[in-house]
Short mmCIF file of C-alpha atoms in Angstrom, two decimals:
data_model
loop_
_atom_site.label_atom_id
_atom_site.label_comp_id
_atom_site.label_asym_id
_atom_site.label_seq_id
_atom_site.Cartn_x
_atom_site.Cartn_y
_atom_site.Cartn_z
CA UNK A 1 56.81 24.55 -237.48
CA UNK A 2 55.13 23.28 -234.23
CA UNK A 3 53.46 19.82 -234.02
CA UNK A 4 49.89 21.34 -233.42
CA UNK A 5 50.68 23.47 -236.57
CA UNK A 6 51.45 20.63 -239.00
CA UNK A 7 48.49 18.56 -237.37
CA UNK A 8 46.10 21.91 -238.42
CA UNK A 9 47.89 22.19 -241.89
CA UNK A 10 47.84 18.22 -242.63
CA UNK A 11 44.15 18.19 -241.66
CA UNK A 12 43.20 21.88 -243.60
CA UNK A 13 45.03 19.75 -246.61
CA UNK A 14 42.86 16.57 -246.27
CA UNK A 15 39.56 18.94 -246.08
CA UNK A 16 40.57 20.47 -249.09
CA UNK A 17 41.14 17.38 -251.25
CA UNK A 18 38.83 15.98 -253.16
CA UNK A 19 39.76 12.41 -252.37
CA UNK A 20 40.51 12.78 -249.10
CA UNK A 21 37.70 15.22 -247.57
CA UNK A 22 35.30 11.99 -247.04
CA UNK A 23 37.43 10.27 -245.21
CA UNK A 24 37.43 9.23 -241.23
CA UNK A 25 41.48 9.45 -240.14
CA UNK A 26 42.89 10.69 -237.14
CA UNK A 27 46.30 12.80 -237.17
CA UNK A 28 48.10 13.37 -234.68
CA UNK A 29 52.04 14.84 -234.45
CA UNK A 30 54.97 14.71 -232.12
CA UNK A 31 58.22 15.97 -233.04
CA UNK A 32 57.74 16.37 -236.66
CA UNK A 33 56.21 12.55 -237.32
CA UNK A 34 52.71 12.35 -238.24
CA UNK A 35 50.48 9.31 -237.16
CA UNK A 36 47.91 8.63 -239.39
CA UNK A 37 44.58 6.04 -238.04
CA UNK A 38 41.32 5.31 -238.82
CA UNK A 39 39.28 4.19 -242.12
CA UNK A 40 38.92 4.86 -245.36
CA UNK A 41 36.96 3.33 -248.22
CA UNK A 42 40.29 2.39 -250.32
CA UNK A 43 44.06 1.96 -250.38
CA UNK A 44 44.35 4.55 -253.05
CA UNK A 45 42.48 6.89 -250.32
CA UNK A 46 44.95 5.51 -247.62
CA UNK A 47 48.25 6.15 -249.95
CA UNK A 48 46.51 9.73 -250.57
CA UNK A 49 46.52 10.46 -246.78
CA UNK A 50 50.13 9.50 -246.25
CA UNK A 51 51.09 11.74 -249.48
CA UNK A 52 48.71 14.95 -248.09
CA UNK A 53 51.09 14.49 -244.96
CA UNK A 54 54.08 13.94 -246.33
CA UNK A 55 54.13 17.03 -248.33
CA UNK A 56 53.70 19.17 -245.33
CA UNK A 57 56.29 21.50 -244.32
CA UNK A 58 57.89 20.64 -241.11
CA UNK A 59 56.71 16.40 -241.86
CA UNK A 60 60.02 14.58 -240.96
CA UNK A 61 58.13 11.29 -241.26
CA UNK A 62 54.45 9.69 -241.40
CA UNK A 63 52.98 6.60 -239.65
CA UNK A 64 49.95 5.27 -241.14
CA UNK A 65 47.77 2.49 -239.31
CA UNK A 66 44.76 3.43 -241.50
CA UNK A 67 42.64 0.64 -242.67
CA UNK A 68 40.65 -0.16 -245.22
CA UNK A 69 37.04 -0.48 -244.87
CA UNK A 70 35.84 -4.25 -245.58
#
């Protein structure tokens, strides 16, 4: 799977959570690893992220430099 297809599929998955649809995070992939930034209102929200990418097909690793709102 191409990079700009498992960007599309890891941000169609966020949209369709129910945890992660309000959040504000920026993904981005190149060669298979997904970078993860922005905000969110909670770690549980940022570990939900990471776990929304990870279970992408094509994912061979995720980055995460989201933070948590203070």
């Amino acid at each position: 799977m191409s990079d700009t297809m498992i960007t599309a599929k890891v941000k169609a998955d966020m949209a369709a959570d129910k945890t992660a649809k309000a959040m504000d995070v920026h993904v981005e992939t190149q060669k298979g690893v997904v970078m993860l930034s922005g905000f969110v209102e909670s770690k549980a929200e940022a570990d939900r992220a990471v776990q929304l990418a990870r279970g992408v097909k094509g994912v061979t690793d995720v980055k995460s430099s989201i933070q948590v709102k203070k």
